[in-house]
Coordinates of C-alpha atoms in Angstrom, one line a residue:
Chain I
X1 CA -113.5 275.4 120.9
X2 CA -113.0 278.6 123.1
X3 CA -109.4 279.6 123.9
X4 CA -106.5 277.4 122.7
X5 CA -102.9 277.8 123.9
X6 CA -99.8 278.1 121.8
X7 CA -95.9 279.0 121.3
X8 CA -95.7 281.5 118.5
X9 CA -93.5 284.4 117.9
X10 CA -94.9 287.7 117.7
X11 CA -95.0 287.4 113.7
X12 CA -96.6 283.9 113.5
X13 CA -99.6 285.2 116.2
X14 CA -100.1 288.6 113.3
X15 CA -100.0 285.5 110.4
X16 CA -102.3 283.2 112.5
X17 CA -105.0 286.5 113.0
X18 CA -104.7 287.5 109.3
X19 CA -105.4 283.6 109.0
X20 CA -108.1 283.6 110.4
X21 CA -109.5 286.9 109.3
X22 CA -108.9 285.3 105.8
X23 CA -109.3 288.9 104.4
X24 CA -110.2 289.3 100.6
X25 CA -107.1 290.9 99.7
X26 CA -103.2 291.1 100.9
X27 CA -100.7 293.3 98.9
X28 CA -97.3 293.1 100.4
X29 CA -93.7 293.6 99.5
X30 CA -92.1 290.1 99.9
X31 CA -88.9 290.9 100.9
X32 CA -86.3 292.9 103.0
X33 CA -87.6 294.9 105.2
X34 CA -90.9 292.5 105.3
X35 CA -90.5 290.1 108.5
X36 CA -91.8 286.8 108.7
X37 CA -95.2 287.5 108.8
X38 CA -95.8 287.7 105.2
X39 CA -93.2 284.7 105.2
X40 CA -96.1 283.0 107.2
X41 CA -98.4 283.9 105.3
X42 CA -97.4 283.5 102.2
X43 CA -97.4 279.4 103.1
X44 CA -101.1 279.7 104.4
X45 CA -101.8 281.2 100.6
X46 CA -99.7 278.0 99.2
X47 CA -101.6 275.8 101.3
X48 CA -104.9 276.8 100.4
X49 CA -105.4 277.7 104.1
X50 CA -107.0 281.2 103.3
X51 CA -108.9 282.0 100.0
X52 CA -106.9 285.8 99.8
X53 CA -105.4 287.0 96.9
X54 CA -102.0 287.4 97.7
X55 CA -100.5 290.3 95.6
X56 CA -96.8 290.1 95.4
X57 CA -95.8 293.8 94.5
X58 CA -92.4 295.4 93.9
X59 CA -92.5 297.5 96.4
X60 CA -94.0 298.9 99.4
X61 CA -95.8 301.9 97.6
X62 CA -97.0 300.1 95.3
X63 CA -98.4 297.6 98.2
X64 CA -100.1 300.6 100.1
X65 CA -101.2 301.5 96.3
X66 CA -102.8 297.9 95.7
X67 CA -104.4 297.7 99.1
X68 CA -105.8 301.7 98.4
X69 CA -107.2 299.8 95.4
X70 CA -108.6 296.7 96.7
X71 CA -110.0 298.5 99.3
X72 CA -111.5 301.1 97.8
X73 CA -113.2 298.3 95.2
X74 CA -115.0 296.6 98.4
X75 CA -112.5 294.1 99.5
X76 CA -111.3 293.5 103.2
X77 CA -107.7 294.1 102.6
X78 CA -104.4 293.9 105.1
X79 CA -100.7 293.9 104.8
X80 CA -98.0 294.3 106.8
X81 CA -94.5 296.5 106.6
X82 CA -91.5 297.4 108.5
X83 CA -89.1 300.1 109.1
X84 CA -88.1 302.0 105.8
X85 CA -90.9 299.9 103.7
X86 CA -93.4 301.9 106.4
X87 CA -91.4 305.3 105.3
X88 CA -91.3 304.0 101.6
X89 CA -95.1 303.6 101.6
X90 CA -95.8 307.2 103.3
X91 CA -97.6 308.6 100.3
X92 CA -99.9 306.1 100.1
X93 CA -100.4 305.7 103.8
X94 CA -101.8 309.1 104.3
X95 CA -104.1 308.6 101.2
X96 CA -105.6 305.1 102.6
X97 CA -106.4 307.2 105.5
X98 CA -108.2 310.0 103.6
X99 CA -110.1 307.8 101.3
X100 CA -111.4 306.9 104.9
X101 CA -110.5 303.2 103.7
X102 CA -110.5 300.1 106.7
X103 CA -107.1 298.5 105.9
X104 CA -105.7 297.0 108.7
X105 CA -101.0 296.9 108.5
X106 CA -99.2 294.5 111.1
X107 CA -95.9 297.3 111.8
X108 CA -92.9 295.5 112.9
X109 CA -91.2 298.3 114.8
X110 CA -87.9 299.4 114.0
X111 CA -85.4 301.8 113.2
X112 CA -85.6 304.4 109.8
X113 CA -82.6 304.1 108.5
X114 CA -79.9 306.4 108.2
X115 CA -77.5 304.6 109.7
X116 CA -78.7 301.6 108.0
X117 CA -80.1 299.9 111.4
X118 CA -82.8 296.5 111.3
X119 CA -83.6 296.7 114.9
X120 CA -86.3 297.6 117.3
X121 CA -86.7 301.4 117.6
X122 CA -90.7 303.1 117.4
X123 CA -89.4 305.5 114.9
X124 CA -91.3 304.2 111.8
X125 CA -94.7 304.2 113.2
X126 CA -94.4 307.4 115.2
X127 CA -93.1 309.1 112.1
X128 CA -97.2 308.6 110.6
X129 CA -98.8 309.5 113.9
X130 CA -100.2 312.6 112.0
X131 CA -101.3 310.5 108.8
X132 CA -105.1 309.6 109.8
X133 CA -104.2 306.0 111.1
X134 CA -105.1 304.3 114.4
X135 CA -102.4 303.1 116.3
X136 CA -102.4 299.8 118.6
X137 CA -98.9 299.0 120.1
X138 CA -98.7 295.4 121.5
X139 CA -97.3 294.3 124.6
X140 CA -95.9 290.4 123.4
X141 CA -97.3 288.1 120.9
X142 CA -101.0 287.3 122.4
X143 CA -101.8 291.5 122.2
X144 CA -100.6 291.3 118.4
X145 CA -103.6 288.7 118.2
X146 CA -105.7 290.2 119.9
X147 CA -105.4 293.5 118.1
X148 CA -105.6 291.9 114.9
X149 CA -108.9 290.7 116.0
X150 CA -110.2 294.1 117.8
X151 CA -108.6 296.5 114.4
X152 CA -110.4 294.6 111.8
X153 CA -113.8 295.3 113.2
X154 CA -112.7 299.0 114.8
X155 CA -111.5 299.9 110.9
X156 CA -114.6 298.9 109.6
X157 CA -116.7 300.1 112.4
X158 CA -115.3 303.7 111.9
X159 CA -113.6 303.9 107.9
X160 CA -110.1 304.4 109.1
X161 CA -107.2 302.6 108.4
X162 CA -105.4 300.8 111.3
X163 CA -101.7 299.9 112.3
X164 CA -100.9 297.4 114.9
X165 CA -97.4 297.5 116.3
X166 CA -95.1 295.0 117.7
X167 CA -91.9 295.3 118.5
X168 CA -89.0 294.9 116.2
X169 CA -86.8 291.1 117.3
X170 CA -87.8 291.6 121.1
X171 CA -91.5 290.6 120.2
X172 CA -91.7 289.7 116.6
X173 CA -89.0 286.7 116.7
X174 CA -89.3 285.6 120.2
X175 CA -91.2 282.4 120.6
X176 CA -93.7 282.5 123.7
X177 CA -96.3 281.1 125.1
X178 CA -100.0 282.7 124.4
X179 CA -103.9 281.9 123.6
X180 CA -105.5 282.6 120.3
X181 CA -109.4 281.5 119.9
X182 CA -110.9 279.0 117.2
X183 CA -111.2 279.9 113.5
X184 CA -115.4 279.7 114.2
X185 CA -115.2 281.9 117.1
X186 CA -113.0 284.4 115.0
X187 CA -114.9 284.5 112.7
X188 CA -118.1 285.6 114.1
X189 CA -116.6 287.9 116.1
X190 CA -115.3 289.9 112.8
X191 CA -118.2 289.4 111.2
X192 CA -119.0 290.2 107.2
X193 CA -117.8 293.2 105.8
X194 CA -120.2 295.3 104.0
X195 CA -118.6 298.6 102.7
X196 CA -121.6 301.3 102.7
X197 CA -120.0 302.4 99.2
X198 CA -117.4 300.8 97.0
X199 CA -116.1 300.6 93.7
X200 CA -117.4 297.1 91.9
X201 CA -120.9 298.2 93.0
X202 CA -122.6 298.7 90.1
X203 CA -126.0 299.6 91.1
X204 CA -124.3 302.5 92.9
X205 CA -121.6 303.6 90.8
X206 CA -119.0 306.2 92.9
X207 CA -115.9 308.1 91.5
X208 CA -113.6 307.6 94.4
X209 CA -110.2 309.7 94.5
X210 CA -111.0 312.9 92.3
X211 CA -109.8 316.1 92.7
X212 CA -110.7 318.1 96.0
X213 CA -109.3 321.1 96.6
X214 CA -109.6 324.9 98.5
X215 CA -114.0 324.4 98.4
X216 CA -114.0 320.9 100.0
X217 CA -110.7 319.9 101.2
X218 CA -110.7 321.5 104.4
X219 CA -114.6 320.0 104.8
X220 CA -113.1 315.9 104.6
X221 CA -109.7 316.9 107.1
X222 CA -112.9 318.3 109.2
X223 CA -114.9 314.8 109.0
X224 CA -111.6 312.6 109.6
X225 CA -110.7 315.0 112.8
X226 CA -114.7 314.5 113.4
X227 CA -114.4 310.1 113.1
X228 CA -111.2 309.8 115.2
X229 CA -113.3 311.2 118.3
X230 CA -115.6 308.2 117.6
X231 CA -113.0 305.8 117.9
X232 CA -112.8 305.2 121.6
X233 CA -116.2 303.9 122.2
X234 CA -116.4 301.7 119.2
X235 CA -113.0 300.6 121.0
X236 CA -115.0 299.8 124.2
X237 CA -118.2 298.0 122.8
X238 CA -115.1 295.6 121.0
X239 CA -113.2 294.8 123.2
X240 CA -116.2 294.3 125.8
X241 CA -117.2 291.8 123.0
X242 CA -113.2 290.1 122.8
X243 CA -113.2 290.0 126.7
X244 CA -115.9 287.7 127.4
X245 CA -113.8 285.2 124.2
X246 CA -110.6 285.4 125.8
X247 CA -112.0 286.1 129.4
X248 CA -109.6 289.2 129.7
X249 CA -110.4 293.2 130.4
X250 CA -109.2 295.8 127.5
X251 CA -109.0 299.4 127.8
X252 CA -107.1 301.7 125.5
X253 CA -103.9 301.7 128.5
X254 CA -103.5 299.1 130.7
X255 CA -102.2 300.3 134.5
X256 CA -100.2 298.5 136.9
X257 CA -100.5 298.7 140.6
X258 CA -101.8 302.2 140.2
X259 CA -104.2 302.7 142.9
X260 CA -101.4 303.0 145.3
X261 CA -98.4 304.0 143.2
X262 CA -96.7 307.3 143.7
X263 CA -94.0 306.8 140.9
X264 CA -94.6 305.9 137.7
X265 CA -93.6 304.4 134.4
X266 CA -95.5 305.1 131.1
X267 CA -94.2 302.7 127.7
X268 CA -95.0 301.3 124.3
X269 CA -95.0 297.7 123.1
X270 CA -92.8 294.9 125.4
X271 CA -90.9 297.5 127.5
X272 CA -94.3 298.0 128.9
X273 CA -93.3 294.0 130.2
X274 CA -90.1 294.8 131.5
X275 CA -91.8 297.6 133.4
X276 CA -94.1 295.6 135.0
X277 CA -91.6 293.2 136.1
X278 CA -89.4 296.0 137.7
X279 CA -92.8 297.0 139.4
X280 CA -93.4 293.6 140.9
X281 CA -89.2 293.9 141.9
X282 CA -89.7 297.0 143.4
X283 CA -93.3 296.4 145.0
X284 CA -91.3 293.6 147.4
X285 CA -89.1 296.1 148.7
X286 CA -92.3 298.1 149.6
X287 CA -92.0 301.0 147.1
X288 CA -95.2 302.4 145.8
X289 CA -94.9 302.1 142.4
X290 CA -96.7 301.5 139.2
X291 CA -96.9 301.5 135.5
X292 CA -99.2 302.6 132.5
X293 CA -99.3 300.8 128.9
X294 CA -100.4 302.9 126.4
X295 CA -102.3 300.0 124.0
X296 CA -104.1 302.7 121.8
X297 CA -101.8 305.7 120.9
X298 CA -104.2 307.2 118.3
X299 CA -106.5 308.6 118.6
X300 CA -104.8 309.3 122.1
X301 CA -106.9 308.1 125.1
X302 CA -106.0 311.3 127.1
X303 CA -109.0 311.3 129.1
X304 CA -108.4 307.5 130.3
X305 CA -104.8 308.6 130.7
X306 CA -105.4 311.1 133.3
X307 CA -107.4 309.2 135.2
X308 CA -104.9 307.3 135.8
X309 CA -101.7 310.1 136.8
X310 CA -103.3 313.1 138.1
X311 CA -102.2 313.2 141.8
X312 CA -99.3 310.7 141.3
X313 CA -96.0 312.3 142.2
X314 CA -94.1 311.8 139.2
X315 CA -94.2 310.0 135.7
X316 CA -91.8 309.1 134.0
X317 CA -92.6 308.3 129.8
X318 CA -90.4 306.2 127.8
X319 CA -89.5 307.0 124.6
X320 CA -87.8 304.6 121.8
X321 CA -88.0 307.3 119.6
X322 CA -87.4 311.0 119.4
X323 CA -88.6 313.8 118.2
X324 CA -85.3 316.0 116.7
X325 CA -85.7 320.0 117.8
X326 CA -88.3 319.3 120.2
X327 CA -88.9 316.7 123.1
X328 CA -90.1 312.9 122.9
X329 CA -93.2 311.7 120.8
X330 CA -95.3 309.9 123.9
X331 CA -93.5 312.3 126.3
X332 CA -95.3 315.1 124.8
X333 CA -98.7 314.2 124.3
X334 CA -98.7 312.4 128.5
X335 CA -97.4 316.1 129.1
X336 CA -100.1 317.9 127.3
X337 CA -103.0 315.5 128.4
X338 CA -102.2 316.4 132.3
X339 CA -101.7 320.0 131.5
X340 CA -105.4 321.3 132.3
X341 CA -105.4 319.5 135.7
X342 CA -104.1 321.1 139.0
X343 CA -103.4 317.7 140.4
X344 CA -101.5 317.0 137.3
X345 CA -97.9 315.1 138.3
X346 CA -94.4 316.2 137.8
X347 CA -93.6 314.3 134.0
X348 CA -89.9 313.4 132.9
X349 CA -89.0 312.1 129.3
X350 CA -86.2 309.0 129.1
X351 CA -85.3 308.4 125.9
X352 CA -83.9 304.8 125.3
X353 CA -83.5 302.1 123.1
X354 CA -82.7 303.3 119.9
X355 CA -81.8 301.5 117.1
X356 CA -82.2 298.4 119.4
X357 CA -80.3 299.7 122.3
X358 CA -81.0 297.3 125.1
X359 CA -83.3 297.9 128.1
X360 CA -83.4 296.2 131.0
X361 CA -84.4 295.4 134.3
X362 CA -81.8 298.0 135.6
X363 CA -82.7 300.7 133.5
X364 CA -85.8 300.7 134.5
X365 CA -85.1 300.4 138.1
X366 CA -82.5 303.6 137.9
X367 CA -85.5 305.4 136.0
X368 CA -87.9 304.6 139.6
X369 CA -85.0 305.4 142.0
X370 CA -84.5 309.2 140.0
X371 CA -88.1 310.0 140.2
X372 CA -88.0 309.0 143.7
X373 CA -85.1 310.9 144.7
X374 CA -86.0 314.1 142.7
X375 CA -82.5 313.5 140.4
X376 CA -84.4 313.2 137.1
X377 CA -83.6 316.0 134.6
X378 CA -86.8 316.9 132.3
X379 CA -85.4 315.5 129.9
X380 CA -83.5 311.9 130.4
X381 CA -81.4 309.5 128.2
X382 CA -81.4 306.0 128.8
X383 CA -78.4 303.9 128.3
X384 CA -77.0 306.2 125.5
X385 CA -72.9 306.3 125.6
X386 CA -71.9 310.0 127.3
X387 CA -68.2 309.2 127.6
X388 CA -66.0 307.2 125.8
X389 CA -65.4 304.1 127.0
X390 CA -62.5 303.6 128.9
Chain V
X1 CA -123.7 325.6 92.9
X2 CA -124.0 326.1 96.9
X3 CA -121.8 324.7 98.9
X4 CA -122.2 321.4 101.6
X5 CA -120.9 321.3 105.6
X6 CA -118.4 318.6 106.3
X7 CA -121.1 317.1 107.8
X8 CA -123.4 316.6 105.2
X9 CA -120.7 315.5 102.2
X10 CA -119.8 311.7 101.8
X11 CA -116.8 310.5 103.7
X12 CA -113.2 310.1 102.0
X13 CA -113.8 312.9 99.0
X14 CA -116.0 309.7 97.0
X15 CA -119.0 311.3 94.8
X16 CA -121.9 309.3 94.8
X17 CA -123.5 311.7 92.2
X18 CA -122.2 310.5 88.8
X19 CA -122.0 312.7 86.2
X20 CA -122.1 315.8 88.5
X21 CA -119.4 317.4 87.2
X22 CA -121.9 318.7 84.9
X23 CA -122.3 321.3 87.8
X24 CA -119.1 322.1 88.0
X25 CA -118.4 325.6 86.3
X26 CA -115.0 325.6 85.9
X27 CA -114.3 329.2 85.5
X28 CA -114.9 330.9 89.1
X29 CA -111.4 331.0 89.6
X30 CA -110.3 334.0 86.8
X31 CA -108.8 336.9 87.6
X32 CA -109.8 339.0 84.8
X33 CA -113.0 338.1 82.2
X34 CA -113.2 338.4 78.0
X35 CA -115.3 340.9 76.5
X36 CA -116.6 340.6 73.4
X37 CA -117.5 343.8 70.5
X38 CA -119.9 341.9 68.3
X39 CA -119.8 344.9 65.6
X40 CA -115.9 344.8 65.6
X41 CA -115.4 341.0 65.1
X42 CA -115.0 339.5 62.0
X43 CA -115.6 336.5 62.3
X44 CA -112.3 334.9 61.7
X45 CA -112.9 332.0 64.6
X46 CA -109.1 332.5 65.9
X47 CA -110.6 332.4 69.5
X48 CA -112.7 329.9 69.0
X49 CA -109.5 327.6 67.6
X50 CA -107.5 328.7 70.6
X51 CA -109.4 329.4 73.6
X52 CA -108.3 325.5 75.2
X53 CA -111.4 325.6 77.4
X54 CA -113.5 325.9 74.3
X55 CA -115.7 328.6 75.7
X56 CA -116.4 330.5 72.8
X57 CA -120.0 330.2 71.8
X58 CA -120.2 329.6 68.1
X59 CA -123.6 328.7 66.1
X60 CA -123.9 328.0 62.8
X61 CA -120.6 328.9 61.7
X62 CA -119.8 332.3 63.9
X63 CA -119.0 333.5 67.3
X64 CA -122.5 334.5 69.0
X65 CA -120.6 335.0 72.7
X66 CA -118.2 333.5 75.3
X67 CA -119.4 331.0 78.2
X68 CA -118.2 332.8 81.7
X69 CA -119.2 330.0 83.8
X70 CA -115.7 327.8 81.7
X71 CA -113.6 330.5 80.9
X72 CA -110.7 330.5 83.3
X73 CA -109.4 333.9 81.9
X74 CA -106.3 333.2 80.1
X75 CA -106.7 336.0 77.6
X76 CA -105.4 334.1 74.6
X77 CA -108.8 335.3 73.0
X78 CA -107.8 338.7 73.1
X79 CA -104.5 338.7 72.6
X80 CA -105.0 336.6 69.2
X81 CA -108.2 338.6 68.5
X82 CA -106.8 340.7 65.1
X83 CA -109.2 343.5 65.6
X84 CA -109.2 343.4 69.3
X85 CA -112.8 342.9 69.3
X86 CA -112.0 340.8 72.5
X87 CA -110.8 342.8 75.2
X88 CA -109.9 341.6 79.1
X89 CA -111.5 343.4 82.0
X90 CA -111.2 343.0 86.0
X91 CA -113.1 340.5 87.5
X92 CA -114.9 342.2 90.4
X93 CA -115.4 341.4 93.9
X94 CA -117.9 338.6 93.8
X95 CA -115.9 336.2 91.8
X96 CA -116.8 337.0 88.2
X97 CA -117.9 339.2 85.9

C-alpha cells in the first residue's frame, strides 16, 4: 500500500500509469516513431493485465481518428505518439481538442524531421501549442507518472484533451529510480468517468461533429478560450489531492532557490534537472542563483510565473526548439508574461539542444556566468557549431 | 431561428436536439431570390425537376410557389424557365427577400 519504489525508464513509468488507469480504449500506431511505451503496453494487453481495447491502427491519423471516436462514444481513451507521428496526426489533434474530448497522449519529445533526426528536441509538441491541448512537460520518469495520474482527472474535469511530455532518450530510455502508488490507490484517485454526453447513450441521443460554420463557430473557439482559463484551479484542487498520496507539493512551475536568486534559469522537461544541479554547483561558490520548471505550459501559468521573476535581475529561458522568423517558443511567452510589470527582469533566449544536441553541466554554467556579467546577447545559441572546426 | 451566446450552446459543436435541423432554413445565404408570374407559367414543371434544393412548391400536379426559407438562389429556375415566368431579383438588406 501507499508509495512503492521502482527503476523504470521514463516510458515504462507512462505504460505503468496507463496501467493502472486501465482506460477503456487505446488506439496507437505500433511502430516507428512509437517508443516503447506502447511496446510496454501492448504486453500488459497480452497479459490480461488491463481490460483496454487495444486498437492497432495504420497510422497515427488514423490513431488520433480512433481515439476522436472512442472518445466521443463515452470511452476513457489514451495513446501515445512521437515526433513526426505527433505532426502526422495534426489534423486530428486539433479536432479532439474541439470536440472538447478528454483524451489523454504520452509525447515522447523529439525532433520533426527534415533532416530525418530521432532525437530529443521540443519541436513536435510546441508545433500544437495553439491546437486546444494542455501541455505537462515532465522533469524524469516519476513526473511522467505523476502527470499521467493528475491529466486523466484534469481532462475529464475540464473536456480538453491533454499531452504529457517527456523527453526524447534523455528521459524516456534512461532507467532511474522513482515511486509510483498502488493500483487501489490509483484508482480511486482517477475515479469513474462519466461523460455528461456521449455517443452510445441512447436515452440521450447527440449528433457530435456536424457542420458549424460563420453563425456558431466563432461561439465554440469562444467556449474553448473560456475552459482553458478554468484549467489552473482544477490543476490545484488535483494535485492538492496527489500530494498528500505521494507526500510531494505541485504547482504548475516548480522554482529552485528563488527566494534569494538574482539570476536565473527557466527550462522544459530534464534540462530543468541539469539546471538544478548547476544551481546547487554554483550555490557553493556563493552565487545567488536559481531556476524555474515550467510543468504546465498550456494553458500558460503566467500569473504563477511572475511571481516568481519580477525583481530578479535577469532570466535566462531555454529553448529546445525554435520558432523560425521570430524568437523562441517559451522565450516569448516568459517575455510577454513579465511585460506589464515595472519590476519585470532583463529576459534572454538560449536556444540549445536541437535535434539532440547535448547539454550539460557547462552550458548551463556559461548561460549563469553571461547573465551575471551582462555578456548575454537577447538572443543566445547554445552549443550550436559557429566555426568550422579546426 | 435566433441565435445562442457561446455561453449558453453545448460544448464541442455536439447537438443535443435531434432532429433540429428541421429548423434550419437553408436558404439565408442567397444573393439574389426567384420570382414567380403565376399567369405566365405553364406548367411544364422544368423547375420543379431542376431546382436541386427542391424548393418549388407543387400540389396536385402544378407549381403553386417557391419555398424562400430552402432556396439558396442558384437561378437554374429561371434560366430553364421557357417563358421566363421565373425571374431573379436582388436580395435586399436583411438577408432575403
Amino acid at each position: 500500500m501507499g508509495v512503492i519504489k521502482k527503476a523504470m525508464t521514463g516510458a515504462d513509468a507512462a505504460a505503468e500509469a496507463m496501467r493502472q488507469i486501465n482506460p477503456d480504449v487505446v488506439a496507437a500506431y505500433p511502430i516507428t516513431p512509437q517508443t516503447p511505451i506502447m511496446h510496454r503496453f501492448a504486453q500488459f494487453v497480452a497479459e490480461g493485465k488491463v481490460k483496454t481495447e487495444f486498437v492497432t491502427v495504420e497510422s497515427e491519423h488514423s490513431a488520433m481518428s480512433a481515439c476522436v471516436g472512442a472518445a466521443t462514444a463515452g470511452g476513457r481513451v489514451m495513446t501515445a505518439t512521437s515526433a513526426n507521428g505527433l505532426a502526422l496526426m495534426f489534423e486530428i489533434v486539433y479536432i479532439a481538442a474541439s470536440n472538447r474530448l478528454p483524451i489523454v497522449m504520452n509525447v515522447v519529445n523529439r525532433a520533426l524531421s527534415g533532416p530525418i533526426n530521432i532525437h530529443c528536441d521540443h519541436s513536435d509538441s510546441m508545433a500544437c501549442r495553439d491546437s486546444g491541448w494542455i501541455q505537462l512537460y515532465s522533469e524524469n520518469a516519476e513526473e511522467v507518472y505523476e502527470n499521467n495520474l493528475i491529466a486523466i482527472k484534469l481532462a475529464e474535469r475540464v473536456n480538453m484533451p491533454v499531452m504529457v511530455c517527456q523527453d526524447g532518450f534523455i528521459t524516456s530510455h534512461s532507467v532511474e529510480s522513482m515511486r509510483v502508488l498502488d493500483d487501489a490507490s490509483v484508482r480511486r484517485f482517477i475515479g469513474q468517468y462519466k461523460p455528461k454526453h456521449y455517443l452510445l447513450d441512447v436515452e440521450h441521443p447527440i449528433t457530435s461533429g456536424p457542420f458549424d460554420f460563420y453563425d456558431y463557430y466563432f461561439e465554440h473557439k469562444r467556449q474553448q478560450i473560456e475552459a482553458m482559463t478554468k484549467v489552473i484551479p482544477a490543476f490545484y484542487e488535483i494535485v492538492d489531492e496527489l500530494g498528500k498520496l505521494m507526500g510531494k507539493h505541485y504547482e504548475t512551475v516548480e522554482e529552485y532557490y528563488l527566494a534569494d536568486a538574482e539570476f536565473v534559469v527557466v527550462s522544459l522537461n530534464s534540462t530543468a534537472g541539469t539546471v538544478k544541479h548547476t544551481v546547487d554547483e554554483l550555490r557553493k561558490q556563493g552565487k545567488r542563483v536559481g531556476a524555474l520548471k515550467i510543468r504546465l505550459f498550456r494553458p500558460f501559468p503566467r500569473e504563477d510565473i511572475a511571481k516568481y521573476l519580477r525583481g530578479k535581475k535577469a532570466v535566462a529561458v531555454l529553448d529546445r526548439a525554435a520558432t523560425f522568423g521570430h524568437v523562441a517558443p517559451l522565450y516569448h511567452e516568459i517575455r510577454s508574461a513579465l511585460y506589464e510589470f515595472p519590476d519585470k527582469p532583463r529576459v534572454v533566449s538560449y536556444i540549445y539542444g536541437l535535434g539532440g544536441r547535448d547539454v550539460n553541466l557547462g552550458h548551463i554554467t556559461k548561460v549563469f556566468n553571461e547573465l551575471e556579467s551582462g555578456t548575454a546577447q537577447e538572443e543566445n545559441y547554445l552549443g550550436v557549431r559557429d566555426e568550422d572546426e579546426p | 431561428m435566433k441565435k445562442k451566446s457561446w455561453k449558453s450552446i453545448p460544448e464541442g459543436g455536439i447537438i443535443t436536439t435531434p432532429g433540429n435541423s428541421l429548423k434550419f432554413k437553408t436558404g439565408d445565404w442567397k444573393t439574389h431570390y426567384p420570382e414567380w408570374n403565376k399567369e405566365k407559367c405553364i406548367q411544364c414543371l422544368r423547375c420543379h425537376f431542376l431546382c436541386p434544393e427542391g424548393a418549388i412548391k407543387v400540389k396536385n400536379g402544378k407549381v403553386v410557389g417557391i419555398d424562400l426559407d430552402y432556396c439558396k438562389g442558384c437561378g437554374i429556375c429561371a434560366d430553364e424557365c421557357p417563358v421566363k415566368a421565373i425571374v431573379m431579383k436582388k436580395v435586399g438588406e436583411n438577408g432575403s427577400d
